[in-house]
XYZ file of C-alpha atoms in Angstrom:
691
model
C -7.748 -89.834 47.333
C -6.054 -86.483 47.198
C -8.065 -83.604 45.839
C -5.179 -82.968 43.439
C -6.189 -84.479 40.107
C -2.876 -84.294 38.266
C -1.565 -82.374 35.295
C -3.852 -82.451 32.280
C -2.533 -81.977 28.750
C -5.096 -81.301 26.017
C -3.092 -83.268 23.426
C -3.941 -86.904 24.263
C -0.865 -88.269 22.498
C 1.391 -85.884 24.393
C -0.293 -86.828 27.685
C 0.398 -90.510 26.962
C 4.158 -89.923 26.749
C 4.521 -89.057 30.437
C 3.648 -90.464 33.819
C 2.032 -88.002 36.220
C 5.172 -87.771 38.346
C 7.093 -86.576 35.267
C 4.388 -84.094 34.278
C 4.269 -82.597 37.761
C 8.046 -82.163 37.825
C 8.179 -80.597 34.355
C 5.183 -78.371 35.097
C 6.963 -77.123 38.214
C 10.068 -76.278 36.159
C 7.957 -74.475 33.557
C 6.072 -72.421 36.166
C 9.311 -71.442 37.888
C 10.580 -69.912 34.626
C 7.281 -68.109 34.119
C 7.302 -66.733 37.649
C 10.775 -65.297 37.096
C 10.244 -63.804 33.647
C 6.498 -63.307 33.341
C 6.482 -65.530 30.287
C 8.483 -68.421 28.865
C 10.443 -68.116 25.612
C 12.419 -70.737 23.690
C 15.614 -69.001 24.781
C 14.734 -69.608 28.456
C 14.837 -73.391 28.050
C 18.546 -74.364 27.646
C 19.617 -73.461 31.227
C 16.616 -75.416 32.575
C 17.055 -78.424 30.280
C 20.744 -78.816 31.078
C 19.886 -79.268 34.766
C 17.523 -82.165 34.041
C 19.031 -85.548 34.795
C 18.062 -86.914 31.368
C 20.269 -84.413 29.543
C 23.030 -83.110 31.829
C 25.490 -85.819 30.799
C 24.499 -85.819 27.133
C 24.529 -82.171 26.029
C 25.973 -78.807 26.910
C 23.998 -75.561 26.870
C 25.273 -74.619 23.398
C 24.128 -77.949 21.922
C 20.661 -77.635 23.438
C 20.415 -74.051 22.163
C 21.376 -75.243 18.683
C 18.736 -78.002 18.726
C 16.013 -75.620 19.890
C 17.089 -73.147 17.226
C 16.426 -75.866 14.629
C 12.941 -76.482 16.042
C 11.887 -72.840 16.418
C 12.449 -69.974 14.031
C 13.026 -67.442 16.803
C 14.415 -68.115 20.293
C 12.503 -65.084 21.584
C 9.119 -66.651 20.739
C 6.835 -67.239 23.707
C 5.859 -70.871 24.267
C 3.234 -72.747 26.274
C 3.644 -75.806 28.501
C 2.819 -78.239 25.673
C 5.575 -76.712 23.512
C 7.931 -77.214 26.461
C 6.924 -80.904 26.619
C 7.481 -81.357 22.878
C 10.948 -79.814 23.152
C 11.682 -82.165 26.057
C 10.625 -85.214 24.011
C 12.736 -84.079 21.052
C 15.801 -83.737 23.261
C 15.025 -87.066 24.895
C 14.959 -88.757 21.485
C 18.301 -87.232 20.553
C 19.809 -88.204 23.897
C 18.617 -91.790 23.398
C 20.111 -91.918 19.907
C 23.344 -90.399 21.181
C 23.659 -93.102 23.832
C 23.249 -95.789 21.168
C 19.756 -96.997 22.072
C 16.340 -96.317 20.615
C 13.492 -95.288 22.891
C 10.972 -96.408 20.316
C 12.076 -100.014 19.980
C 14.797 -101.990 21.661
C 14.805 -104.356 18.693
C 16.673 -101.967 16.446
C 19.963 -101.914 18.294
C 22.215 -103.696 15.820
C 22.225 -101.388 12.844
C 23.970 -100.752 9.597
C 21.767 -97.891 8.451
C 21.377 -94.708 10.472
C 18.513 -92.217 10.257
C 18.590 -88.737 11.784
C 17.890 -89.928 15.315
C 17.467 -93.678 15.158
C 19.111 -96.782 13.775
C 17.448 -99.670 11.947
C 18.419 -103.277 11.359
C 18.992 -104.115 7.713
C 18.537 -107.831 8.493
C 15.128 -107.202 10.024
C 14.187 -104.925 7.159
C 15.114 -107.654 4.655
C 13.118 -110.213 6.654
C 10.003 -108.046 6.772
C 10.299 -107.280 3.053
C 10.475 -111.019 2.308
C 7.374 -111.567 4.471
C 5.464 -108.804 2.666
C 6.514 -110.074 -0.765
C 5.353 -113.571 0.199
C 1.962 -112.700 1.683
C 0.950 -109.707 -0.444
C 2.570 -110.583 -3.758
C -0.773 -111.617 -5.280
C -2.800 -108.703 -3.908
C -4.779 -107.167 -6.811
C -3.664 -103.623 -5.957
C -0.160 -104.163 -4.573
C 1.135 -106.721 -7.075
C 2.043 -103.889 -9.461
C 4.547 -102.651 -6.838
C 5.809 -106.020 -5.554
C 8.228 -107.661 -5.030
C 10.056 -105.002 -3.039
C 13.847 -104.903 -3.224
C 15.163 -104.989 0.387
C 18.357 -103.209 -0.671
C 16.405 -100.036 -1.488
C 14.046 -97.703 0.387
C 11.085 -98.912 -1.686
C 9.406 -100.341 1.433
C 9.278 -96.935 3.108
C 8.154 -95.180 -0.071
C 5.420 -97.736 -0.760
C 4.138 -97.461 2.813
C 3.600 -93.701 2.510
C 0.061 -93.992 1.097
C -1.104 -96.345 3.861
C -2.447 -99.112 1.606
C 0.410 -101.542 2.264
C 0.069 -101.255 6.040
C -3.720 -101.710 5.939
C -3.347 -104.815 3.788
C -0.648 -106.184 6.102
C -2.965 -105.761 9.114
C -5.583 -107.835 7.294
C -2.992 -110.547 6.658
C -2.153 -110.614 10.383
C -5.782 -110.645 11.568
C -8.128 -111.307 8.627
C -11.224 -109.134 8.480
C -9.902 -106.356 10.719
C -10.261 -103.752 7.958
C -13.052 -103.638 5.411
C -10.900 -103.101 2.330
C -13.746 -101.170 0.716
C -12.859 -98.376 3.151
C -9.218 -98.151 1.973
C -8.448 -95.409 -0.537
C -6.655 -97.306 -3.311
C -6.409 -94.824 -6.155
C -3.035 -94.700 -7.919
C -2.545 -91.106 -6.810
C -4.002 -90.029 -3.476
C -4.521 -86.477 -2.302
C -3.276 -85.553 1.208
C -6.745 -86.000 2.710
C -7.130 -89.538 1.311
C -3.599 -90.482 2.355
C -4.238 -89.240 5.885
C -7.486 -91.245 6.021
C -5.582 -94.430 5.145
C -2.997 -93.815 7.838
C -5.663 -92.976 10.414
C -7.476 -96.197 9.501
C -4.173 -98.080 9.753
C -3.206 -96.760 13.199
C -6.651 -97.263 14.735
C -6.855 -100.762 13.241
C -3.347 -101.554 14.497
C -4.548 -100.665 18.013
C -7.523 -102.952 17.456
C -5.290 -105.984 16.875
C -2.994 -105.251 19.831
C -0.199 -103.046 18.465
C 1.226 -100.277 20.642
C 1.153 -97.096 18.563
C 1.258 -94.322 21.179
C 4.534 -93.019 19.736
C 3.381 -92.993 16.109
C 1.266 -90.393 14.306
C -0.123 -90.205 10.776
C 2.546 -87.667 9.804
C 5.265 -90.171 10.735
C 3.756 -92.638 8.263
C 3.253 -90.012 5.562
C 6.929 -89.123 5.841
C 7.900 -92.797 5.810
C 10.106 -92.611 8.922
C 12.071 -95.890 8.767
C 12.440 -96.713 12.473
C 8.748 -96.089 13.201
C 7.531 -97.957 10.120
C 9.726 -100.959 10.857
C 8.605 -100.892 14.476
C 4.944 -100.979 13.423
C 5.513 -103.615 10.724
C 7.423 -105.729 13.252
C 4.467 -105.637 15.667
C 1.950 -106.524 12.939
C 3.997 -109.491 11.689
C 4.629 -110.676 15.247
C 0.878 -110.686 15.936
C 0.349 -112.766 12.793
C 3.065 -115.285 13.656
C 1.919 -115.712 17.269
C -1.813 -115.791 16.539
C -2.191 -119.549 17.094
C -0.250 -119.676 20.368
C -3.297 -119.883 22.619
C -5.441 -122.717 23.919
C -8.415 -121.291 22.078
C -6.683 -121.541 18.689
C -4.491 -124.597 19.446
C -6.030 -126.789 22.192
C -3.123 -129.248 21.731
C -0.971 -126.811 23.738
C -2.507 -128.374 26.854
C 0.135 -131.092 26.456
C 2.741 -128.592 27.671
C 1.439 -128.847 31.253
C 1.369 -131.932 33.452
C -1.222 -130.827 35.984
C -4.701 -129.536 35.185
C -4.099 -126.745 37.691
C -1.360 -125.396 35.409
C -3.745 -124.869 32.501
C -4.954 -121.511 33.839
C -1.351 -120.394 34.216
C -0.711 -121.413 30.601
C -3.745 -119.391 29.472
C -2.314 -116.296 31.151
C 1.098 -116.482 29.485
C 2.113 -114.080 26.723
C 2.347 -115.794 23.301
C 6.157 -115.431 23.329
C 6.302 -117.253 26.681
C 4.059 -120.021 25.343
C 6.375 -120.368 22.343
C 9.399 -120.707 24.653
C 7.514 -123.262 26.765
C 6.693 -125.240 23.613
C 10.308 -125.125 22.456
C 11.649 -126.296 25.829
C 9.026 -129.068 25.928
C 10.443 -130.583 22.741
C 14.066 -129.857 23.665
C 13.617 -131.826 26.879
C 12.263 -134.775 24.886
C 15.240 -134.491 22.538
C 17.709 -134.640 25.426
C 18.845 -131.020 25.309
C 19.566 -130.182 28.944
C 20.005 -126.401 28.872
C 16.667 -124.484 29.073
C 16.108 -121.761 26.472
C 15.058 -118.599 28.294
C 15.167 -116.069 25.440
C 15.232 -115.710 21.675
C 18.704 -114.179 21.525
C 21.778 -115.332 23.479
C 20.427 -118.833 24.225
C 20.096 -119.566 20.502
C 23.364 -118.095 19.202
C 25.259 -121.381 18.918
C 22.448 -123.055 16.933
C 22.479 -126.215 19.083
C 18.983 -125.724 20.449
C 17.668 -125.346 16.891
C 19.437 -128.531 15.828
C 17.867 -130.548 18.663
C 14.429 -129.018 18.080
C 14.365 -129.754 14.353
C 15.749 -133.253 14.868
C 12.885 -134.181 17.188
C 10.206 -132.489 15.033
C 11.444 -133.649 11.614
C 13.851 -136.553 12.090
C 13.459 -137.526 8.439
C 15.431 -134.412 7.470
C 18.015 -134.836 10.225
C 21.713 -134.392 9.402
C 24.307 -135.633 11.971
C 26.785 -133.021 10.757
C 24.612 -130.241 12.238
C 25.678 -131.079 15.789
C 29.136 -132.313 14.816
C 30.269 -129.027 13.272
C 32.276 -126.721 15.545
C 31.589 -123.455 13.692
C 28.360 -121.775 14.972
C 27.818 -120.005 11.644
C 28.137 -123.254 9.716
C 25.766 -124.950 12.185
C 23.281 -122.102 11.712
C 23.439 -122.628 7.948
C 22.723 -126.361 8.342
C 19.796 -125.521 10.674
C 18.280 -123.264 8.034
C 18.776 -125.948 5.369
C 16.934 -128.406 7.628
C 14.087 -125.928 8.164
C 13.836 -125.282 4.443
C 13.348 -129.009 3.823
C 10.408 -128.740 6.250
C 8.966 -125.971 4.030
C 9.612 -123.245 6.625
C 9.953 -119.886 4.920
C 13.518 -118.664 5.125
C 13.458 -115.066 6.333
C 16.725 -114.960 8.239
C 20.396 -115.628 7.517
C 22.925 -117.684 9.500
C 24.421 -114.391 10.729
C 21.107 -113.448 12.342
C 21.129 -116.617 14.453
C 24.792 -116.182 15.436
C 24.234 -112.522 16.354
C 21.167 -113.433 18.412
C 18.558 -111.224 16.684
C 15.538 -111.575 19.054
C 12.858 -110.523 16.561
C 14.112 -112.748 13.754
C 14.679 -115.741 16.034
C 11.183 -115.386 17.458
C 9.765 -115.257 13.925
C 11.763 -118.343 12.934
C 10.623 -120.396 15.937
C 7.013 -119.306 15.287
C 7.310 -120.493 11.674
C 8.583 -123.866 12.872
C 5.607 -124.089 15.272
C 3.148 -123.320 12.462
C 4.714 -125.853 10.146
C 5.037 -128.700 12.635
C 4.165 -128.271 16.305
C 4.643 -131.946 17.186
C 1.866 -131.887 19.796
C -0.543 -134.694 20.625
C -4.055 -135.121 19.309
C -5.217 -136.729 22.559
C -8.961 -136.050 22.464
C -9.349 -136.100 26.270
C -6.731 -133.441 26.845
C -8.026 -131.308 23.979
C -11.618 -131.451 25.229
C -10.416 -130.380 28.681
C -8.551 -127.422 27.143
C -11.664 -126.404 25.218
C -13.705 -126.502 28.437
C -11.244 -124.079 30.038
C -11.745 -121.359 27.432
C -14.282 -118.607 28.080
C -17.690 -118.274 26.446
C -17.924 -116.101 23.344
C -19.393 -113.027 25.063
C -16.836 -113.078 27.886
C -13.993 -113.525 25.387
C -15.194 -110.590 23.307
C -15.426 -108.322 26.344
C -11.990 -109.419 27.597
C -10.572 -108.660 24.141
C -12.181 -105.205 24.059
C -10.895 -104.187 27.501
C -7.432 -105.650 26.826
C -7.044 -103.674 23.610
C -8.421 -100.525 25.231
C -5.958 -100.778 28.135
C -3.029 -101.346 25.781
C -4.086 -98.343 23.688
C -3.721 -96.034 26.704
C 0.064 -96.225 26.549
C 0.617 -97.604 30.049
C 4.005 -99.154 30.774
C 2.794 -102.752 31.245
C 1.435 -104.665 28.241
C -1.663 -106.777 28.908
C -1.798 -110.255 27.370
C -4.738 -111.656 29.327
C -6.955 -109.315 31.337
C -8.230 -111.935 33.762
C -4.735 -113.045 34.755
C -2.656 -109.879 34.346
C -4.771 -107.520 36.493
C -4.956 -109.757 39.564
C -1.988 -108.139 41.322
C -3.643 -104.714 40.978
C -0.657 -102.957 39.386
C -2.093 -102.673 35.864
C -5.408 -101.376 37.209
C -3.488 -98.710 39.140
C -1.645 -97.733 35.945
C -4.965 -97.429 34.103
C -6.523 -95.393 36.916
C -3.530 -93.038 36.836
C -4.167 -92.507 33.116
C -7.913 -91.927 33.229
C -7.907 -90.056 36.560
C -4.468 -88.404 36.845
C -3.214 -88.070 40.408
C -5.701 -90.534 41.889
C -3.103 -93.217 42.678
C -0.858 -93.037 45.734
C 2.219 -94.743 44.263
C 3.991 -94.743 47.633
C 1.464 -97.318 48.797
C 1.671 -99.483 45.649
C 3.874 -102.536 45.042
C 5.358 -103.084 41.590
C 5.580 -106.621 40.116
C 7.039 -109.098 40.576
C 5.184 -109.324 43.872
C 6.122 -112.280 46.053
C 4.051 -111.458 49.129
C 0.309 -112.122 48.554
C -0.767 -109.360 50.942
C 0.993 -106.791 48.707
C -1.306 -107.791 45.850
C -4.295 -107.334 48.137
C -2.996 -103.881 49.153
C -2.757 -102.865 45.496
C -6.264 -104.116 44.786
C -7.666 -102.472 47.917
C -6.373 -99.154 46.601
C -8.002 -99.936 43.220
C -11.364 -100.500 44.922
C -10.912 -97.392 47.094
C -10.267 -95.189 44.047
C -13.172 -96.824 42.216
C -15.518 -95.866 45.041
C -14.186 -92.299 45.027
C -14.980 -92.182 41.303
C -18.515 -93.311 42.230
C -18.275 -96.771 40.665
C -20.806 -99.362 41.784
C -18.654 -101.625 43.995
C -21.032 -102.841 46.665
C -19.500 -105.557 48.870
C -16.357 -105.661 46.731
C -12.909 -105.915 48.332
C -9.409 -106.046 46.910
C -9.197 -109.785 47.506
C -12.049 -110.319 45.005
C -9.793 -108.911 42.283
C -6.812 -110.981 43.450
C -8.951 -114.116 43.188
C -9.762 -113.235 39.559
C -13.567 -113.116 39.644
C -14.274 -112.640 35.937
C -17.706 -111.025 36.227
C -16.432 -108.580 38.802
C -13.423 -107.682 36.652
C -15.569 -107.159 33.546
C -17.991 -104.973 35.518
C -15.161 -102.900 36.998
C -13.387 -102.468 33.658
C -16.620 -101.417 31.965
C -17.175 -98.702 34.567
C -13.558 -97.631 34.141
C -13.887 -97.462 30.359
C -17.124 -95.507 30.377
C -15.701 -93.113 32.998
C -12.823 -92.488 30.608
C -15.258 -91.817 27.758
C -17.125 -89.258 29.838
C -13.900 -87.556 30.881
C -12.805 -87.217 27.257
C -16.154 -85.685 26.343
C -16.101 -83.440 29.401
C -12.590 -82.164 28.617
C -13.807 -80.942 25.237
C -16.584 -78.893 26.741
C -14.710 -75.968 28.219
C -17.257 -73.575 26.755
C -20.326 -75.381 28.122
C -20.321 -74.012 31.686
C -19.450 -77.360 33.244
C -22.602 -79.253 32.251
C -22.108 -82.993 32.267
C -23.056 -85.393 29.479
C -25.410 -88.306 30.100
C -26.213 -91.365 28.034
C -29.467 -89.633 27.129
C -27.483 -86.670 25.775
C -25.397 -88.967 23.577
C -28.588 -90.552 22.258
C -30.194 -87.153 21.678
C -27.065 -85.840 19.970
C -26.935 -88.819 17.584
C -30.630 -88.554 16.670
C -30.349 -84.782 16.134
C -27.241 -85.079 13.945
C -29.106 -87.418 11.607
C -32.266 -85.293 11.717
C -30.249 -82.245 10.589
C -29.377 -84.061 7.352
C -33.063 -84.554 6.546
C -33.015 -88.293 7.272
C -35.626 -89.990 9.435
C -33.554 -92.707 11.159
C -34.067 -92.581 14.912
C -33.448 -94.932 17.819
C -35.194 -95.081 21.184
C -32.193 -96.356 23.139
C -28.910 -98.214 22.679
C -30.755 -101.547 22.794
C -32.887 -100.664 19.756
C -32.939 -103.767 17.539
C -33.014 -101.600 14.391
C -29.337 -100.848 15.075
C -28.439 -104.346 13.844
C -28.913 -103.280 10.212
C -26.141 -100.676 10.544
C -28.084 -97.986 8.674
C -28.392 -95.695 11.698
C -24.643 -95.537 12.290
C -23.875 -95.105 8.601
C -26.224 -92.125 8.504
C -24.649 -90.762 11.704
C -21.178 -91.053 10.151
C -22.376 -89.235 7.064
C -23.887 -86.546 9.272
C -20.566 -85.818 11.011
C -18.455 -86.133 7.833
C -20.426 -86.365 4.561
C -17.627 -87.676 2.358
C -16.572 -90.576 4.582
C -19.360 -93.028 3.590
C -19.627 -94.456 0.074
C -23.312 -95.283 -0.177
C -22.748 -97.501 -3.200
C -21.197 -99.992 -0.763
C -24.064 -99.931 1.761
C -26.592 -102.790 1.816
C -30.175 -102.735 3.082
C -29.081 -104.624 6.193
C -31.878 -107.171 6.015
C -30.122 -110.563 5.896
C -27.339 -111.619 8.265
C -24.805 -111.305 5.459
C -25.975 -107.765 4.622
C -25.829 -106.825 8.304
C -22.263 -108.171 8.561
C -21.158 -106.221 5.491
C -22.588 -103.006 6.921
C -21.181 -103.629 10.413
C -17.686 -104.323 9.044
C -17.867 -101.185 6.920
C -19.075 -99.071 9.887
C -16.113 -100.118 12.035
C -13.543 -99.372 9.315
C -15.130 -96.048 8.361
C -15.268 -94.989 12.024
C -11.574 -95.790 12.455
C -10.817 -94.049 9.168
C -12.538 -90.978 10.552
C -10.185 -90.994 13.545
C -12.011 -92.918 16.285
C -10.237 -95.499 18.407
C -12.791 -98.308 18.846
C -12.466 -101.978 19.776
C -15.811 -103.577 19.020
C -16.423 -106.363 16.484
C -19.052 -106.629 13.705
C -20.937 -109.133 15.900
C -21.390 -106.436 18.549
C -23.350 -104.316 16.068
C -25.251 -107.236 14.563
C -26.301 -108.505 17.998
C -26.824 -104.950 19.364
C -24.410 -105.332 22.273
C -25.570 -102.354 24.302
C -22.220 -101.513 25.889
C -20.255 -101.712 22.649
C -22.936 -99.763 20.755
C -22.638 -97.016 23.352
C -18.846 -96.863 23.019
C -19.260 -96.537 19.256
C -21.753 -93.663 19.555
C -19.633 -91.912 22.207
C -16.491 -92.233 20.058
C -18.202 -90.663 17.044
C -19.605 -87.911 19.269
C -16.146 -87.256 20.739
C -14.629 -86.941 17.265
C -17.402 -84.612 16.109
C -17.232 -82.347 19.171
C -13.442 -82.248 19.007
C -13.580 -81.208 15.359
C -16.220 -78.583 16.162
C -14.071 -77.097 18.946
C -10.997 -77.078 16.705
C -12.961 -75.336 13.944
C -14.201 -72.678 16.381
C -10.751 -72.050 17.806
C -8.906 -72.035 14.482
C -11.348 -69.984 12.376
C -13.463 -67.694 14.577
C -15.881 -65.300 12.952
C -15.047 -61.638 13.681
C -18.612 -60.954 14.733
C -19.502 -63.714 17.145
C -16.712 -66.281 17.247
C -18.833 -68.884 15.461
C -17.402 -70.819 12.540
C -19.955 -72.149 10.088
C -19.284 -74.958 7.639
C -18.606 -74.273 3.998
C -21.477 -75.127 1.624
C -19.750 -78.217 0.213
C -18.542 -79.512 3.557
C -21.788 -81.089 4.668
C -25.406 -81.315 3.520
C -26.455 -80.837 7.124
C -27.575 -77.579 8.659
C -24.538 -75.646 9.863
C -23.988 -76.048 13.578
C -21.168 -74.286 15.360
C -18.901 -76.010 17.813
C -20.236 -73.767 20.555
C -23.851 -74.591 19.779
C -23.180 -78.293 19.412
C -21.430 -78.473 22.748
C -23.534 -76.120 24.807
C -26.769 -77.756 23.657
C -25.822 -80.789 25.712
C -26.742 -80.627 29.360
C -28.333 -82.453 32.220
C -27.300 -84.416 35.260
C -24.075 -86.413 35.200
C -24.493 -90.104 34.555
C -22.225 -93.063 34.130
C -24.014 -94.044 30.937
C -26.235 -96.303 33.010
C -27.040 -99.622 31.429
C -29.341 -102.419 32.475
C -26.709 -104.845 33.764
C -29.035 -107.804 33.329
C -29.156 -107.116 29.608
C -25.468 -106.362 29.236
C -24.418 -109.320 31.405
C -22.039 -107.345 33.562
C -23.803 -107.785 36.878
C -21.787 -109.535 39.527
C -24.280 -111.677 41.367
C -22.394 -112.068 44.617
C -20.257 -108.940 44.635
C -22.150 -106.232 42.791
C -25.733 -105.187 43.278
C -27.778 -103.761 40.437
C -27.916 -100.212 41.636
C -27.894 -96.945 39.802
C -24.471 -95.309 39.716
C -24.409 -92.245 41.961
C -23.747 -88.783 40.698
C -20.170 -87.534 40.529
C -19.628 -84.309 42.359
């Protein structure tokens, strides 16, 4: 690995918008301006921007100057590299809009309503409004505002306080958010509104949404294209939730050979839905395969065949006899309505080939009547193929974490999707910028098996350079999909990322590294400063199952975030579950991106407990650093908390950070306890020290 570690940007969101090759190029441009002028001002940017390939055919210098003049009060103001990146992204968004496409979501191309930079689909908006009215119409809090009129902007206005989006996430994946943590007053102050949106975005990540381009301010302002993009993802997750062998073992009927079951398990839900549709179309005698949810469905014939085979009792011969596609689409929707499928789209949407609305419609048909066998032998085989509970939970955690990083490729199944090595290289490039030699990497689809091995060999090589424990592991082990090996590697990758985030916040701490013992000590000390006596010996401490320790830690870092009237004693399993669910929602509400489940706290899953503690520590240290930098004391640069901010003893950001020291560690965990040892590939050895 090269000693060059890439371009680091302190703003994590901003970092996620660029690949390292882009950052290096833009950094070079920025430095060249600085070398010429001694500093970089807003007025220096237009001549540089116009030369960039992304803009030279879209704008002239005068237009770029005008745009930058809108963004900055004075063109003579000096700017830093991050300001340069933000200006670049703004211009990129305008260039995308000018070319007629949206960078944020390719699903909003056909539009009748135009925002400042983006276009939205009124048909999709109407469909999502109908979905929300249907599923949330009886909600005790929201029913006073529902039903929403799709012809107005009421959806965007109602979403501004965050309650609607949080409730919608719970409809998609029940139990994701503890609704006791949602601020549901009629009138919310800015702080409470921001908490709701923070809870929403972190919970959206936790169910598989990609939100790297969305911030809380976007939701507060009710930006239509971003809101619809997020709502679309949430509804899609709800509609596709049952398209897996775990939820619907009957799907095993879609494959003829038992060897194909693993391939079926690795397919994205949309691909499974297409496979299901083609399975029934073949039985119905429809010869043309459906490969997408847009152009292949425009004439309505595939729908007619599908519904005829699934619900022949509602069949109408005129559906196939009619020559007019729009009329056929209308008859298809009438047929579906007689099957009790909710009608969220219009005949025009089928004829125009709206991919999102067609996907939603096919998913509704699947939910209503999937037409699959109840063959007990096949179903029992499918159930045998699914992973055990612990393995499934870990796969889910790592999948959601990877998708939250903002890499280009979306992961549907960790065990299948990482086997060609490409996704692991993308993740490594995110957590250790500059570590990947992309010239020696092969991008999917990869036909030659040895190319996959080459990718995975580079993954293992980088892992060793990062001091991961990879004894007797080769790239071919990853290609073969050894689950224990993959879980062990991904855990080391995730905890390395946690340490890097903590390390990047500690610029004032003279380079001292943080160990797992420091995280434990920090957590115990934070609680001790509030006058409480809760203390744990390690991250396997069984007392953690009650949830009290983490609730007191959350109160220690932000006193107002925990409502103690909602906290139980944590004695029975039900009380423990209530506390664990509340802890997860409050932590996300605070601003932490976490992917554990209540069971992980109740069962004291050591790895997940550690990620929770590290996430809270990261948030607290980040806030401390921001407080020091934004409000320094004239005398010593230390910012103390206001009397009503926290009952704890005032601790400055400097003190909190610099008090942590010791040897570097990879948060070493007893692999026998955490079940991440790889018996044949990995030896239980202590992770070496990173230089």
